[in-house]
């Protein structure tokens, strides 16, 4: 692939009179030799980061816990603000759970079906009803209701804050610029870093869980709203202004309606993000499906974790499909009457039917069946079969896995970690700067250097290098698998179709769920389980973006290649891969971000590094250490993100609002694609006006 | 004709940091690249003045980048002029506050846009009623008006469709209807037909002419197409590098181009279609006998050809029954030959 | 979005229907009608919330308390799963009423801040179970390499364990890295991440008769299942106590403190429900009691509910004394 990259510029090379095209190899060789020399020289100097440059950032925060403990009964901040807020949140979520359970399982299944059917079509209605029923079947009825209630209220709050902020940012570039680093940080800093302050200020249970969820789920709401508002063509705004619209009228009648698809995508993404925090919610003692996953993880019950994870996946898929179908239909239908069986049915009639169905469902559930909870006899947990599979694999694959793990540790992880920690900090910083320079220019070089320096200044040098080594290994492994599979999927529709649902599930399943089986299979107490889990988690995005990139190569160009007699391999190497490069590099970027997020969680299962430190800070209640670790992870993420992002060079537009947000979960590639196309439209229109 | 409806004096639009300092300075006359280099500014419109009389169609013609789109946007102050005045019915637009400005945009000036600028999320009828909605007209009233205007532009019955369901030409009819729905005094057209194919463009031009006959609006029409300018304009301003190089009737522009730039433009114009008897006539200096056929001053050369062919006497050009000049076969031949 | 109004109306209607109260399920027993002796003090109506930490012993305590309180005192007991780090803030905020198994070695700072500082948490007395955290290795290893039974012998012979030490859940009380550093041992700490992962690693090693040196503790049912020997570390002393309480473990170089496990209550519990307060204060049992139930759960495959009920049914004499008199 590296060779193929070079082909594109050569095709547009100047006339033959120019210097004859030289092989890229000598240049490349110089680079490799230079870097090797730098590394060798570096080993002669003191390793790591000198203590005298370390800033005591953490200690600034260390008094907070004492202050909170001393004042939480008396200070107005608690008595007047936080405690009532906390009680209100708790009461709201509890109230919603109670309400939902009182609707009874029959009522909930029918209501979910009727509502989804009303807004998104009968197919979605069936899907929603089946989804809700599956919570019962999996035996996690109550837990699912709790999770749904928490997610629903978190999403409502995220949107209530995020959409207005997004509108503001969409209309004022300055606001947008000011918000951007905060949004990046919110999605990059692992929740473990800020759970402790949340617990101190908001106690345990739903309130801190909701706060953590909102922090994580807010960014897509802001970004996609802003994007939607910004993407309204300048001409359209001129139209509105030229007819004498007030600023409010422009917003209400033009910007908001035209941004609706993007805002709906934001809603969808916000829901997905909120579901991604379900397990974290359990860490602060919020009830719900996350609790099952977390307990199962602690007790190594793979089946139970998978069972709860499956419920989360189902909830995610139902909510995703229904909201997506809703926004699509909204656009198509535009208030026209629906046709059922060739007959036109008015909107009102449909609503009445849906309400009636829900009401009947609730009534039947309450008065006829008289059962709130899903009946025990109708449950089927997948725990036992999954456990059986795991046990079988442990017996039969255990040795192989152990061998792979040992090879991975001895061959890649240990040497790389040793190298990174043995080098003095300035070698690493110089390498980052070099990479920055090569892919973008001096500004990125300086930026990367400073970030790496700050990493040392925070006092987390060795931990950061440890984490970095794991991330690098996992990214390479992930890409080694993802790119060929992506190419394969782009070549064969059958493969594409076959792996699609699998990829969906892999990305929606909370990463915590993977941790358990890999822990049982691979060597406990090494980073290997975390590496494997992060590879599994990051694979889909790499596969998808490779596939997408190749499939987006215009047919005429492929035809041209064929017309000149290119073989299939030539076509791939000389045409498709170079043209798919931006998309594949976006895949690399996203892979890095996702791997990093799992490697951090991997601190829980022996991966060590920054993730582990975050956990220790949490459990030992060291706020300052938590902040420092969080910032370190942010810095690491920013450097990796900016450099790989610039590798994709020109198409900044391709990135849309993804970037660091990939740190979380991007369960739907459509999201990326959607933002790509809308941002492109924006670009063209902007130019048209200039 | 009375006072001008639109009157612009010394309009400037400069983009860049501290644009005011460029206005009227010596630097403003520097070549574009040099000015940008020195000041970081680009002059889009420089020192433009003109009047448009009530009911007149004033066409601004120029190539892309000549500043014409910026100019038209200063007339309703979508773009703020850097310097100069814009008077609408004698009222100084730049002195208006937000509220007054909105009021003028709502009632007096409507604009038709190059790429139609229809709102994709609204039905056709709601698009047409947009201006009225902004003014706060009741829904039933504005929809009734919109239907009526749609009928006028030949789109009766399309009200419930959405923009994407219409062809380009139809979409621009909607754009036109939307501008008319407000019943404004002034219509601004920003290259409205440039995106349409030639046949449809001709239809639309005819549509504008016939509307103009019926409604007698004051129109300012931006185009890069000289033929369109000649066809529609009562007067034409040729714009280059932000300034007017010539303002005149189509005939003046074609017959007496102000400089090589304009001449270059007008070279390929079929002159017989543009020049009138007035442009090619000789003064009466005692030739006798003045008894040939009479034509009016605004008779196109094209129409003169059969007349001079049939008549062997000198033809009299009359204005209000008064003979103002004469034309003979030689004059017509000469006018046609100059074309080549 | 005109139909939004209708959807909202629909939602209100349906929810209104649902808001009429819990469905009285057929055959469902109303709670709180416990049959215990009449002279036992009864709970109030508000539910008592017990924190449950993520290890079996903690869950056992909570289920024993729940079983007895609900059956004998008509209480409603809710169990709230939470990580150790969250329990003191939760008690202080009144989110939970009690936690039944605090390991003092890990909460020296909390004890100082919350309990001695009088910030919303009170000491609920000893649980009766005595814990012991330490470094453990299978006895077959010690038989082959007797020198590793103490830290002095281990020093220089770390290669018996391939220079590896298996830590447990990083959220537990841990000073392993400090001990290793301060005693000058050549061991690298890796973390299994959880009790269960440590057990899995132990099981794997045990089966293959491979050496393993790990953080572990008693009471734990695994102590009965596997034959483990504790590696002797320097005796616990004042300096280590100081290091743990005020210096985040810096300078810690001895054995873990013997953990006399205690209960901690929210300071509002006594006023909220005196009967529950009295019961939980009285609750006290032994390592053997707890182990019996834990073994039934972790190795016998019983549910916590079943195992706790079985123990309660068989040990009335132990818990009868816990019941407060009316």
mmCIF file with all atom_site columns, N, CA and C in Angstrom, chain C residues 43 48 69 73 97 122-124 263 265-283 322 324:
data_model
loop_
_atom_site.group_PDB
_atom_site.id
_atom_site.type_symbol
_atom_site.label_atom_id
_atom_site.label_alt_id
_atom_site.label_comp_id
_atom_site.label_asym_id
_atom_site.label_entity_id
_atom_site.label_seq_id
_atom_site.pdbx_PDB_ins_code
_atom_site.Cartn_x
_atom_site.Cartn_y
_atom_site.Cartn_z
_atom_site.occupancy
_atom_site.B_iso_or_equiv
_atom_site.pdbx_formal_charge
_atom_site.auth_seq_id
_atom_site.auth_comp_id
_atom_site.auth_asym_id
_atom_site.auth_atom_id
_atom_site.pdbx_PDB_model_num
ATOM 1  N N  . UNK C 1 43  ? -39.287 -2.628  61.775 1.00 0.00 ? 43  UNK C N  1
ATOM 2  C CA . UNK C 1 43  ? -38.742 -1.526  60.981 1.00 0.00 ? 43  UNK C CA 1
ATOM 3  C C  . UNK C 1 43  ? -39.824 -0.510  60.648 1.00 0.00 ? 43  UNK C C  1
ATOM 4  N N  . UNK C 1 48  ? -34.488 0.242   53.861 1.00 0.00 ? 48  UNK C N  1
ATOM 5  C CA . UNK C 1 48  ? -33.110 0.344   54.342 1.00 0.00 ? 48  UNK C CA 1
ATOM 6  C C  . UNK C 1 48  ? -32.196 -0.043  53.182 1.00 0.00 ? 48  UNK C C  1
ATOM 7  N N  . UNK C 1 69  ? -33.736 -9.351  58.357 1.00 0.00 ? 69  UNK C N  1
ATOM 8  C CA . UNK C 1 69  ? -34.498 -8.109  58.594 1.00 0.00 ? 69  UNK C CA 1
ATOM 9  C C  . UNK C 1 69  ? -35.867 -8.173  57.927 1.00 0.00 ? 69  UNK C C  1
ATOM 10 N N  . UNK C 1 73  ? -38.261 -8.657  60.947 1.00 0.00 ? 73  UNK C N  1
ATOM 11 C CA . UNK C 1 73  ? -38.529 -7.303  61.424 1.00 0.00 ? 73  UNK C CA 1
ATOM 12 C C  . UNK C 1 73  ? -39.413 -6.504  60.468 1.00 0.00 ? 73  UNK C C  1
ATOM 13 N N  . UNK C 1 97  ? -27.624 3.460   53.659 1.00 0.00 ? 97  UNK C N  1
ATOM 14 C CA . UNK C 1 97  ? -27.690 3.589   55.104 1.00 0.00 ? 97  UNK C CA 1
ATOM 15 C C  . UNK C 1 97  ? -26.527 2.895   55.806 1.00 0.00 ? 97  UNK C C  1
ATOM 16 N N  . UNK C 1 122 ? -20.778 7.012   60.738 1.00 0.00 ? 122 UNK C N  1
ATOM 17 C CA . UNK C 1 122 ? -20.364 6.549   62.064 1.00 0.00 ? 122 UNK C CA 1
ATOM 18 C C  . UNK C 1 122 ? -19.888 5.106   61.990 1.00 0.00 ? 122 UNK C C  1
ATOM 19 N N  . UNK C 1 123 ? -19.037 4.756   62.936 1.00 0.00 ? 123 UNK C N  1
ATOM 20 C CA . UNK C 1 123 ? -18.512 3.403   63.039 1.00 0.00 ? 123 UNK C CA 1
ATOM 21 C C  . UNK C 1 123 ? -19.617 2.501   63.548 1.00 0.00 ? 123 UNK C C  1
ATOM 22 N N  . UNK C 1 124 ? -19.915 1.426   62.832 1.00 0.00 ? 124 UNK C N  1
ATOM 23 C CA . UNK C 1 124 ? -21.023 0.554   63.233 1.00 0.00 ? 124 UNK C CA 1
ATOM 24 C C  . UNK C 1 124 ? -20.571 -0.650  64.019 1.00 0.00 ? 124 UNK C C  1
ATOM 25 N N  . UNK C 1 263 ? -18.325 -2.336  60.442 1.00 0.00 ? 263 UNK C N  1
ATOM 26 C CA . UNK C 1 263 ? -19.486 -1.827  59.715 1.00 0.00 ? 263 UNK C CA 1
ATOM 27 C C  . UNK C 1 263 ? -19.486 -0.303  59.800 1.00 0.00 ? 263 UNK C C  1
ATOM 28 N N  . UNK C 1 265 ? -22.097 3.132   59.231 1.00 0.00 ? 265 UNK C N  1
ATOM 29 C CA . UNK C 1 265 ? -23.480 3.552   58.983 1.00 0.00 ? 265 UNK C CA 1
ATOM 30 C C  . UNK C 1 265 ? -23.536 5.035   58.656 1.00 0.00 ? 265 UNK C C  1
ATOM 31 N N  . UNK C 1 266 ? -24.563 5.387   57.961 1.00 0.00 ? 266 UNK C N  1
ATOM 32 C CA . UNK C 1 266 ? -24.874 6.805   57.816 1.00 0.00 ? 266 UNK C CA 1
ATOM 33 C C  . UNK C 1 266 ? -25.312 7.321   59.177 1.00 0.00 ? 266 UNK C C  1
ATOM 34 N N  . UNK C 1 267 ? -24.900 8.553   59.518 1.00 0.00 ? 267 UNK C N  1
ATOM 35 C CA . UNK C 1 267 ? -25.265 9.054   60.846 1.00 0.00 ? 267 UNK C CA 1
ATOM 36 C C  . UNK C 1 267 ? -26.751 9.364   60.959 1.00 0.00 ? 267 UNK C C  1
ATOM 37 N N  . UNK C 1 268 ? -27.472 9.216   59.851 1.00 0.00 ? 268 UNK C N  1
ATOM 38 C CA . UNK C 1 268 ? -28.914 9.473   59.917 1.00 0.00 ? 268 UNK C CA 1
ATOM 39 C C  . UNK C 1 268 ? -29.710 8.201   60.166 1.00 0.00 ? 268 UNK C C  1
ATOM 40 N N  . UNK C 1 269 ? -29.022 7.056   60.118 1.00 0.00 ? 269 UNK C N  1
ATOM 41 C CA . UNK C 1 269 ? -29.760 5.797   60.206 1.00 0.00 ? 269 UNK C CA 1
ATOM 42 C C  . UNK C 1 269 ? -30.497 5.658   61.533 1.00 0.00 ? 269 UNK C C  1
ATOM 43 N N  . UNK C 1 270 ? -29.839 6.081   62.616 1.00 0.00 ? 270 UNK C N  1
ATOM 44 C CA . UNK C 1 270 ? -30.453 5.848   63.920 1.00 0.00 ? 270 UNK C CA 1
ATOM 45 C C  . UNK C 1 270 ? -31.791 6.568   64.043 1.00 0.00 ? 270 UNK C C  1
ATOM 46 N N  . UNK C 1 271 ? -31.871 7.783   63.540 1.00 0.00 ? 271 UNK C N  1
ATOM 47 C CA . UNK C 1 271 ? -33.140 8.501   63.607 1.00 0.00 ? 271 UNK C CA 1
ATOM 48 C C  . UNK C 1 271 ? -34.123 7.988   62.563 1.00 0.00 ? 271 UNK C C  1
ATOM 49 N N  . UNK C 1 272 ? -33.571 7.589   61.415 1.00 0.00 ? 272 UNK C N  1
ATOM 50 C CA . UNK C 1 272 ? -34.447 7.134   60.337 1.00 0.00 ? 272 UNK C CA 1
ATOM 51 C C  . UNK C 1 272 ? -35.147 5.832   60.724 1.00 0.00 ? 272 UNK C C  1
ATOM 52 N N  . UNK C 1 273 ? -34.404 4.904   61.318 1.00 0.00 ? 273 UNK C N  1
ATOM 53 C CA . UNK C 1 273 ? -34.993 3.613   61.659 1.00 0.00 ? 273 UNK C CA 1
ATOM 54 C C  . UNK C 1 273 ? -34.225 2.991   62.810 1.00 0.00 ? 273 UNK C C  1
ATOM 55 N N  . UNK C 1 274 ? -34.647 3.279   64.045 1.00 0.00 ? 274 UNK C N  1
ATOM 56 C CA . UNK C 1 274 ? -33.902 2.792   65.218 1.00 0.00 ? 274 UNK C CA 1
ATOM 57 C C  . UNK C 1 274 ? -33.798 1.278   65.249 1.00 0.00 ? 274 UNK C C  1
ATOM 58 N N  . UNK C 1 275 ? -34.824 0.589   64.805 1.00 0.00 ? 275 UNK C N  1
ATOM 59 C CA . UNK C 1 275 ? -34.804 -0.872  64.874 1.00 0.00 ? 275 UNK C CA 1
ATOM 60 C C  . UNK C 1 275 ? -33.723 -1.415  63.947 1.00 0.00 ? 275 UNK C C  1
ATOM 61 N N  . UNK C 1 276 ? -33.694 -0.925  62.720 1.00 0.00 ? 276 UNK C N  1
ATOM 62 C CA . UNK C 1 276 ? -32.700 -1.381  61.765 1.00 0.00 ? 276 UNK C CA 1
ATOM 63 C C  . UNK C 1 276 ? -31.303 -1.041  62.277 1.00 0.00 ? 276 UNK C C  1
ATOM 64 N N  . UNK C 1 277 ? -31.193 0.160   62.858 1.00 0.00 ? 277 UNK C N  1
ATOM 65 C CA . UNK C 1 277 ? -29.912 0.591   63.388 1.00 0.00 ? 277 UNK C CA 1
ATOM 66 C C  . UNK C 1 277 ? -29.432 -0.386  64.464 1.00 0.00 ? 277 UNK C C  1
ATOM 67 N N  . UNK C 1 278 ? -30.336 -0.733  65.353 1.00 0.00 ? 278 UNK C N  1
ATOM 68 C CA . UNK C 1 278 ? -29.980 -1.629  66.450 1.00 0.00 ? 278 UNK C CA 1
ATOM 69 C C  . UNK C 1 278 ? -29.577 -2.988  65.892 1.00 0.00 ? 278 UNK C C  1
ATOM 70 N N  . UNK C 1 279 ? -30.346 -3.493  64.945 1.00 0.00 ? 279 UNK C N  1
ATOM 71 C CA . UNK C 1 279 ? -30.037 -4.806  64.392 1.00 0.00 ? 279 UNK C CA 1
ATOM 72 C C  . UNK C 1 279 ? -28.658 -4.818  63.752 1.00 0.00 ? 279 UNK C C  1
ATOM 73 N N  . UNK C 1 280 ? -28.423 -3.834  62.890 1.00 0.00 ? 280 UNK C N  1
ATOM 74 C CA . UNK C 1 280 ? -27.160 -3.824  62.161 1.00 0.00 ? 280 UNK C CA 1
ATOM 75 C C  . UNK C 1 280 ? -25.985 -3.626  63.112 1.00 0.00 ? 280 UNK C C  1
ATOM 76 N N  . UNK C 1 281 ? -26.210 -2.843  64.194 1.00 0.00 ? 281 UNK C N  1
ATOM 77 C CA . UNK C 1 281 ? -25.139 -2.665  65.179 1.00 0.00 ? 281 UNK C CA 1
ATOM 78 C C  . UNK C 1 281 ? -24.824 -3.996  65.858 1.00 0.00 ? 281 UNK C C  1
ATOM 79 N N  . UNK C 1 282 ? -25.873 -4.769  66.115 1.00 0.00 ? 282 UNK C N  1
ATOM 80 C CA . UNK C 1 282 ? -25.675 -6.039  66.822 1.00 0.00 ? 282 UNK C CA 1
ATOM 81 C C  . UNK C 1 282 ? -25.082 -7.129  65.940 1.00 0.00 ? 282 UNK C C  1
ATOM 82 N N  . UNK C 1 283 ? -25.264 -6.974  64.640 1.00 0.00 ? 283 UNK C N  1
ATOM 83 C CA . UNK C 1 283 ? -24.876 -8.051  63.743 1.00 0.00 ? 283 UNK C CA 1
ATOM 84 C C  . UNK C 1 283 ? -23.388 -8.358  63.879 1.00 0.00 ? 283 UNK C C  1
ATOM 85 N N  . UNK C 1 322 ? -29.137 -10.851 67.609 1.00 0.00 ? 322 UNK C N  1
ATOM 86 C CA . UNK C 1 322 ? -29.006 -9.577  66.911 1.00 0.00 ? 322 UNK C CA 1
ATOM 87 C C  . UNK C 1 322 ? -30.307 -8.781  66.919 1.00 0.00 ? 322 UNK C C  1
ATOM 88 N N  . UNK C 1 324 ? -33.320 -6.665  67.817 1.00 0.00 ? 324 UNK C N  1
ATOM 89 C CA . UNK C 1 324 ? -33.586 -5.692  68.883 1.00 0.00 ? 324 UNK C CA 1
ATOM 90 C C  . UNK C 1 324 ? -34.940 -5.978  69.529 1.00 0.00 ? 324 UNK C C  1
#
